[in-house]
mmCIF file of C-alpha atoms in Angstrom:
data_model
loop_
_atom_site.group_PDB
_atom_site.id
_atom_site.type_symbol
_atom_site.label_atom_id
_atom_site.label_comp_id
_atom_site.label_asym_id
_atom_site.label_seq_id
_atom_site.Cartn_x
_atom_site.Cartn_y
_atom_site.Cartn_z
ATOM 1 C CA MET A 64 2.588 -26.219 -13.844
ATOM 2 C CA GLY A 65 5.428 -23.795 -13.192
ATOM 3 C CA PHE A 66 8.410 -22.125 -14.812
ATOM 4 C CA ASP A 67 11.557 -23.881 -16.006
ATOM 5 C CA VAL A 68 13.878 -20.873 -15.850
ATOM 6 C CA LYS A 69 14.378 -18.562 -12.878
ATOM 7 C CA PRO A 70 13.571 -15.008 -14.050
ATOM 8 C CA LYS A 71 15.587 -11.922 -13.197
ATOM 9 C CA PHE A 72 12.415 -10.306 -11.843
ATOM 10 C CA VAL A 73 8.776 -11.072 -11.215
ATOM 11 C CA THR A 74 6.770 -8.008 -12.230
ATOM 12 C CA PHE A 75 3.316 -7.334 -10.828
ATOM 13 C CA ASP A 76 0.325 -5.277 -11.614
ATOM 14 C CA MET A 77 -0.731 -3.834 -8.269
ATOM 15 C CA ASN A 78 -4.292 -2.497 -8.180
ATOM 16 C CA GLY A 79 -6.795 -5.310 -8.469
ATOM 17 C CA THR A 80 -4.042 -7.941 -8.437
ATOM 18 C CA LEU A 81 -2.339 -7.360 -5.078
ATOM 19 C CA ILE A 82 -4.292 -4.392 -3.697
ATOM 20 C CA LYS A 83 -8.057 -4.738 -3.368
ATOM 21 C CA PHE A 84 -8.967 -1.915 -5.749
ATOM 22 C CA SER A 85 -12.238 -0.833 -4.154
ATOM 23 C CA ILE A 86 -13.102 2.041 -6.473
ATOM 24 C CA ASN A 87 -16.687 0.873 -7.043
ATOM 25 C CA ASP A 88 -17.325 0.808 -3.295
ATOM 26 C CA ALA A 89 -15.702 4.238 -2.965
ATOM 27 C CA MET A 90 -17.894 5.730 -5.687
ATOM 28 C CA ARG A 91 -21.038 4.238 -4.153
ATOM 29 C CA GLU A 92 -20.095 5.683 -0.758
ATOM 30 C CA VAL A 93 -19.117 9.128 -2.050
ATOM 31 C CA LEU A 94 -22.101 9.509 -4.378
ATOM 32 C CA GLY A 95 -24.469 8.095 -1.751
ATOM 33 C CA ASP A 96 -28.134 8.830 -2.381
ATOM 34 C CA ARG A 97 -27.222 10.755 -5.549
ATOM 35 C CA LEU A 98 -26.681 7.385 -7.267
ATOM 36 C CA PRO A 99 -30.105 5.730 -7.579
ATOM 37 C CA ALA A 100 -30.148 1.950 -7.265
ATOM 38 C CA GLU A 101 -31.723 1.564 -10.697
ATOM 39 C CA VAL A 102 -28.733 3.141 -12.480
ATOM 40 C CA ALA A 103 -25.887 2.219 -10.112
ATOM 41 C CA ASP A 104 -24.803 -0.976 -11.896
ATOM 42 C CA GLU A 105 -24.833 0.695 -15.302
ATOM 43 C CA PHE A 106 -22.888 3.672 -13.947
ATOM 44 C CA LEU A 107 -20.180 1.420 -12.479
ATOM 45 C CA ARG A 108 -19.982 -0.679 -15.653
ATOM 46 C CA ILE A 109 -19.598 2.272 -17.995
ATOM 47 C CA CYS A 110 -17.257 4.102 -15.613
ATOM 48 C CA LYS A 111 -14.862 1.138 -15.748
ATOM 49 C CA ALA A 112 -14.980 1.252 -19.544
ATOM 50 C CA TYR A 113 -14.345 5.003 -19.545
ATOM 51 C CA ARG A 114 -11.346 4.538 -17.197
ATOM 52 C CA ILE A 115 -9.579 2.275 -19.655
ATOM 53 C CA ASP A 116 -10.562 4.634 -22.475
ATOM 54 C CA GLU A 117 -8.965 7.544 -20.589
ATOM 55 C CA CYS A 118 -5.801 5.440 -20.077
ATOM 56 C CA THR A 119 -5.288 4.781 -23.784
ATOM 57 C CA GLY A 120 -4.864 8.372 -24.952
ATOM 58 C CA ALA A 121 -2.218 10.951 -24.110
ATOM 59 C CA TYR A 122 -0.943 10.699 -20.544
ATOM 60 C CA GLN A 123 -2.857 12.600 -17.873
ATOM 61 C CA PRO A 124 -2.501 12.344 -14.082
ATOM 62 C CA PHE A 125 -4.526 9.564 -12.488
ATOM 63 C CA HIS A 126 -6.760 11.977 -10.587
ATOM 64 C CA GLN A 127 -7.860 13.224 -14.014
ATOM 65 C CA VAL A 128 -8.495 9.665 -15.207
ATOM 66 C CA VAL A 129 -10.767 9.162 -12.200
ATOM 67 C CA ALA A 130 -12.487 12.517 -12.695
ATOM 68 C CA ARG A 131 -12.993 12.267 -16.452
ATOM 69 C CA SER A 132 -14.312 8.707 -16.292
ATOM 70 C CA MET A 133 -16.732 9.630 -13.515
ATOM 71 C CA GLU A 134 -17.861 12.740 -15.388
ATOM 72 C CA ARG A 135 -18.538 10.795 -18.591
ATOM 73 C CA ALA A 136 -20.320 7.967 -16.760
ATOM 74 C CA LEU A 137 -22.494 10.305 -14.702
ATOM 75 C CA HIS A 138 -23.545 12.188 -17.818
ATOM 76 C CA LYS A 139 -24.319 8.858 -19.510
ATOM 77 C CA VAL A 140 -26.821 7.962 -16.781
ATOM 78 C CA GLY A 141 -28.221 11.500 -16.561
ATOM 79 C CA LEU A 142 -26.590 12.664 -13.316
ATOM 80 C CA GLU A 143 -24.667 15.824 -12.463
ATOM 81 C CA TYR A 144 -20.869 15.602 -12.172
ATOM 82 C CA ARG A 145 -19.264 17.208 -9.112
ATOM 83 C CA GLU A 146 -15.519 17.693 -8.990
ATOM 84 C CA ASP A 147 -15.278 17.381 -5.215
ATOM 85 C CA GLU A 148 -16.787 13.881 -5.370
ATOM 86 C CA ALA A 149 -14.202 12.721 -7.911
ATOM 87 C CA GLN A 150 -11.451 14.141 -5.701
ATOM 88 C CA ALA A 151 -12.879 12.336 -2.673
ATOM 89 C CA VAL A 152 -12.813 9.015 -4.563
ATOM 90 C CA TYR A 153 -9.225 9.606 -5.694
ATOM 91 C CA GLU A 154 -8.072 10.454 -2.161
ATOM 92 C CA ARG A 155 -9.356 7.119 -0.822
ATOM 93 C CA ILE A 156 -7.136 5.050 -3.120
ATOM 94 C CA PRO A 157 -3.915 5.011 -1.022
ATOM 95 C CA THR A 158 -5.822 3.742 2.019
ATOM 96 C CA TRP A 159 -6.621 0.408 0.356
ATOM 97 C CA GLY A 160 -4.843 -2.740 1.481
ATOM 98 C CA PRO A 161 -3.935 -6.125 0.026
ATOM 99 C CA TYR A 162 -6.157 -9.093 -0.653
ATOM 100 C CA PRO A 163 -5.872 -11.867 1.949
ATOM 101 C CA GLY A 164 -2.678 -13.889 1.680
ATOM 102 C CA VAL A 165 -0.878 -11.442 -0.607
ATOM 103 C CA THR A 166 1.699 -10.191 1.903
ATOM 104 C CA GLU A 167 2.663 -13.722 2.923
ATOM 105 C CA ALA A 168 2.945 -14.961 -0.672
ATOM 106 C CA LEU A 169 5.035 -11.968 -1.746
ATOM 107 C CA ASN A 170 7.458 -12.369 1.133
ATOM 108 C CA ARG A 171 7.887 -16.063 0.363
ATOM 109 C CA LEU A 172 8.492 -15.366 -3.315
ATOM 110 C CA ALA A 173 10.938 -12.528 -2.550
ATOM 111 C CA GLU A 174 13.267 -15.106 -0.975
ATOM 112 C CA GLU A 175 13.603 -16.696 -4.421
ATOM 113 C CA VAL A 176 13.432 -13.837 -6.941
ATOM 114 C CA PRO A 177 13.328 -9.984 -6.867
ATOM 115 C CA LEU A 178 9.890 -8.371 -7.051
ATOM 116 C CA VAL A 179 8.872 -5.321 -9.125
ATOM 117 C CA ILE A 180 5.617 -3.370 -9.424
ATOM 118 C CA ILE A 181 4.412 -1.848 -12.709
ATOM 119 C CA THR A 182 1.310 0.127 -11.811
ATOM 120 C CA ASN A 183 -1.151 2.550 -13.341
ATOM 121 C CA SER A 184 -1.062 4.567 -10.106
ATOM 122 C CA ASP A 185 0.681 7.908 -9.971
ATOM 123 C CA THR A 186 3.960 7.992 -8.058
ATOM 124 C CA ALA A 187 2.693 9.182 -4.671
ATOM 125 C CA HIS A 188 -0.106 6.610 -4.565
ATOM 126 C CA ALA A 189 2.169 3.862 -5.922
ATOM 127 C CA VAL A 190 4.625 4.343 -3.067
ATOM 128 C CA ARG A 191 1.922 4.353 -0.399
ATOM 129 C CA LEU A 192 0.085 1.345 -1.826
ATOM 130 C CA ALA A 193 3.327 -0.621 -2.149
ATOM 131 C CA GLU A 194 4.013 0.145 1.525
ATOM 132 C CA ASN A 195 0.548 -1.234 2.360
ATOM 133 C CA LEU A 196 1.626 -4.577 0.868
ATOM 134 C CA LYS A 197 4.376 -4.955 3.513
ATOM 135 C CA ALA A 198 6.684 -6.856 1.159
ATOM 136 C CA PRO A 199 10.124 -6.096 -0.336
ATOM 137 C CA PHE A 200 10.036 -4.634 -3.832
ATOM 138 C CA GLU A 201 13.237 -3.854 -5.731
ATOM 139 C CA VAL A 202 11.532 -1.260 -7.933
ATOM 140 C CA VAL A 203 8.108 0.408 -8.096
ATOM 141 C CA ILE A 204 7.360 1.789 -11.566
ATOM 142 C CA SER A 205 4.393 4.182 -11.753
ATOM 143 C CA ALA A 206 2.406 5.379 -14.747
ATOM 144 C CA GLU A 207 3.537 8.897 -13.889
ATOM 145 C CA GLU A 208 7.158 7.778 -14.286
ATOM 146 C CA MET A 209 6.448 5.882 -17.521
ATOM 147 C CA GLY A 210 4.363 8.682 -19.015
ATOM 148 C CA VAL A 211 1.769 6.133 -20.173
ATOM 149 C CA TYR A 212 -0.757 3.739 -18.727
ATOM 150 C CA LYS A 213 -1.123 0.046 -19.354
ATOM 151 C CA PRO A 214 -2.389 -1.383 -21.716
ATOM 152 C CA ARG A 215 -0.174 0.937 -23.790
ATOM 153 C CA LEU A 216 2.760 -1.125 -25.050
ATOM 154 C CA ARG A 217 5.162 1.641 -24.097
ATOM 155 C CA ALA A 218 4.605 0.723 -20.440
ATOM 156 C CA PHE A 219 6.303 -2.633 -20.971
ATOM 157 C CA GLU A 220 9.002 -1.123 -23.199
ATOM 158 C CA TYR A 221 9.787 1.309 -20.386
ATOM 159 C CA ALA A 222 9.973 -1.543 -17.859
ATOM 160 C CA PHE A 223 12.352 -3.535 -20.071
ATOM 161 C CA ASP A 224 14.647 -0.501 -20.357
ATOM 162 C CA LYS A 225 14.438 0.409 -16.667
ATOM 163 C CA LEU A 226 15.148 -3.142 -15.485
ATOM 164 C CA ARG A 227 17.667 -3.852 -18.284
ATOM 165 C CA VAL A 228 15.993 -7.113 -19.192
ATOM 166 C CA THR A 229 14.611 -8.886 -22.209
ATOM 167 C CA PRO A 230 11.005 -10.160 -22.207
ATOM 168 C CA ASP A 231 12.119 -13.750 -21.579
ATOM 169 C CA GLU A 232 13.842 -12.685 -18.342
ATOM 170 C CA LEU A 233 10.567 -11.686 -16.649
ATOM 171 C CA VAL A 234 7.478 -13.323 -15.241
ATOM 172 C CA HIS A 235 4.524 -10.920 -15.225
ATOM 173 C CA VAL A 236 1.598 -11.371 -12.826
ATOM 174 C CA SER A 237 -1.764 -9.662 -13.214
ATOM 175 C CA ALA A 238 -5.465 -10.088 -12.550
ATOM 176 C CA SER A 239 -6.266 -8.279 -15.817
ATOM 177 C CA PRO A 240 -5.908 -9.693 -19.323
ATOM 178 C CA MET A 241 -7.385 -6.405 -20.565
ATOM 179 C CA TYR A 242 -4.880 -4.030 -18.928
ATOM 180 C CA ASP A 243 -1.800 -6.273 -18.696
ATOM 181 C CA LEU A 244 -1.662 -9.769 -20.071
ATOM 182 C CA ARG A 245 -2.637 -9.021 -23.679
ATOM 183 C CA SER A 246 0.050 -6.356 -23.881
ATOM 184 C CA ALA A 247 2.603 -8.546 -22.094
ATOM 185 C CA ALA A 248 1.984 -11.319 -24.630
ATOM 186 C CA ILE A 249 2.310 -8.920 -27.566
ATOM 187 C CA MET A 250 5.604 -7.628 -26.150
ATOM 188 C CA GLY A 251 7.043 -11.141 -25.980
ATOM 189 C CA ILE A 252 6.700 -11.963 -22.276
ATOM 190 C CA LYS A 253 6.217 -15.724 -22.485
ATOM 191 C CA ASN A 254 5.984 -16.408 -18.753
ATOM 192 C CA LYS A 255 2.810 -14.860 -17.355
ATOM 193 C CA VAL A 256 0.481 -15.571 -14.448
ATOM 194 C CA TYR A 257 -3.216 -14.753 -14.449
ATOM 195 C CA MET A 258 -4.305 -14.162 -10.852
ATOM 196 C CA ASP A 259 -7.966 -14.798 -11.553
ATOM 197 C CA ARG A 260 -9.995 -12.653 -9.160
ATOM 198 C CA GLY A 261 -13.225 -13.170 -11.075
ATOM 199 C CA PHE A 262 -13.691 -9.711 -12.537
ATOM 200 C CA GLU A 263 -12.440 -10.499 -16.069
ATOM 201 C CA HIS A 264 -12.828 -13.492 -18.344
ATOM 202 C CA ASP A 265 -10.113 -16.113 -18.707
ATOM 203 C CA GLU A 266 -8.185 -15.549 -21.957
ATOM 204 C CA HIS A 267 -6.179 -18.777 -21.831
ATOM 205 C CA TRP A 268 -4.971 -18.362 -25.423
ATOM 206 C CA LEU A 269 -2.600 -15.680 -24.111
ATOM 207 C CA GLY A 270 -0.490 -18.516 -22.719
ATOM 208 C CA TYR A 271 -0.344 -17.901 -18.978
ATOM 209 C CA GLU A 272 -0.507 -19.964 -15.818
ATOM 210 C CA ARG A 273 -3.893 -19.350 -14.180
ATOM 211 C CA ILE A 274 -4.223 -19.368 -10.385
ATOM 212 C CA THR A 275 -7.134 -18.487 -8.117
ATOM 213 C CA ASP A 276 -5.212 -18.503 -4.831
ATOM 214 C CA ILE A 277 -2.207 -16.191 -4.394
ATOM 215 C CA ALA A 278 -0.619 -18.862 -2.165
ATOM 216 C CA ASP A 279 -0.079 -20.897 -5.357
ATOM 217 C CA LEU A 280 2.196 -18.223 -6.830
ATOM 218 C CA PRO A 281 5.398 -19.234 -4.965
ATOM 219 C CA VAL A 282 4.630 -22.860 -5.881
ATOM 220 C CA LEU A 283 5.036 -21.967 -9.574
ATOM 221 C CA PHE A 284 8.648 -21.101 -8.733
ATOM 222 C CA GLY A 285 9.327 -24.413 -7.022
ATOM 223 C CA LEU A 286 8.719 -23.285 -3.451
ATOM 224 C CA PRO A 287 6.719 -25.632 -1.210
ATOM 225 C CA ARG A 288 3.210 -24.577 -0.286
ATOM 226 C CA PRO A 289 3.133 -23.520 3.406
#
């Protein structure tokens, strides 16, 4: 278990991997009694699917991704869409913090190799969320900067160009095979880490190291566990 070659950078997905991406809780809170218990689970399930659908077309700002996915999901379960509710959900995003242990693991790893974020957030949110992690990042690359969202392959092409690296010079870390690890594998990133947070299925055929505790990440790079 681990990597033989020291990479030039370790790149990270941020939301859901490092930051606890609490959008389901936010939507439940904002919609309140307007979201009946009997349709809440279906609304959240289909809204997640619509978010990735909105990310795979032409680029649009992330507040529109949130709004359009909520609008489509609400209509699907027979509820009225309200723009102010979508805006309220979007505005909560930069207040979210890291999962337990993330800040410590990132700071340990940063002593060994430079850290980079590649996130589907827009630039303003990306900066604020990265600050919430309280760890040193060399570069924060936002979807707004890239002009596309993951899982679009162009996101990784942009990162290669920006960082001036080849795929074999990176390790990419994500909690999402769907958004990140499939695309990373297609683009030739051999060294990948699946931070399994339990919200997607293990796709081990993609050829990654799977961890369930972020404290194990520095260990993959030869650092002793604290």
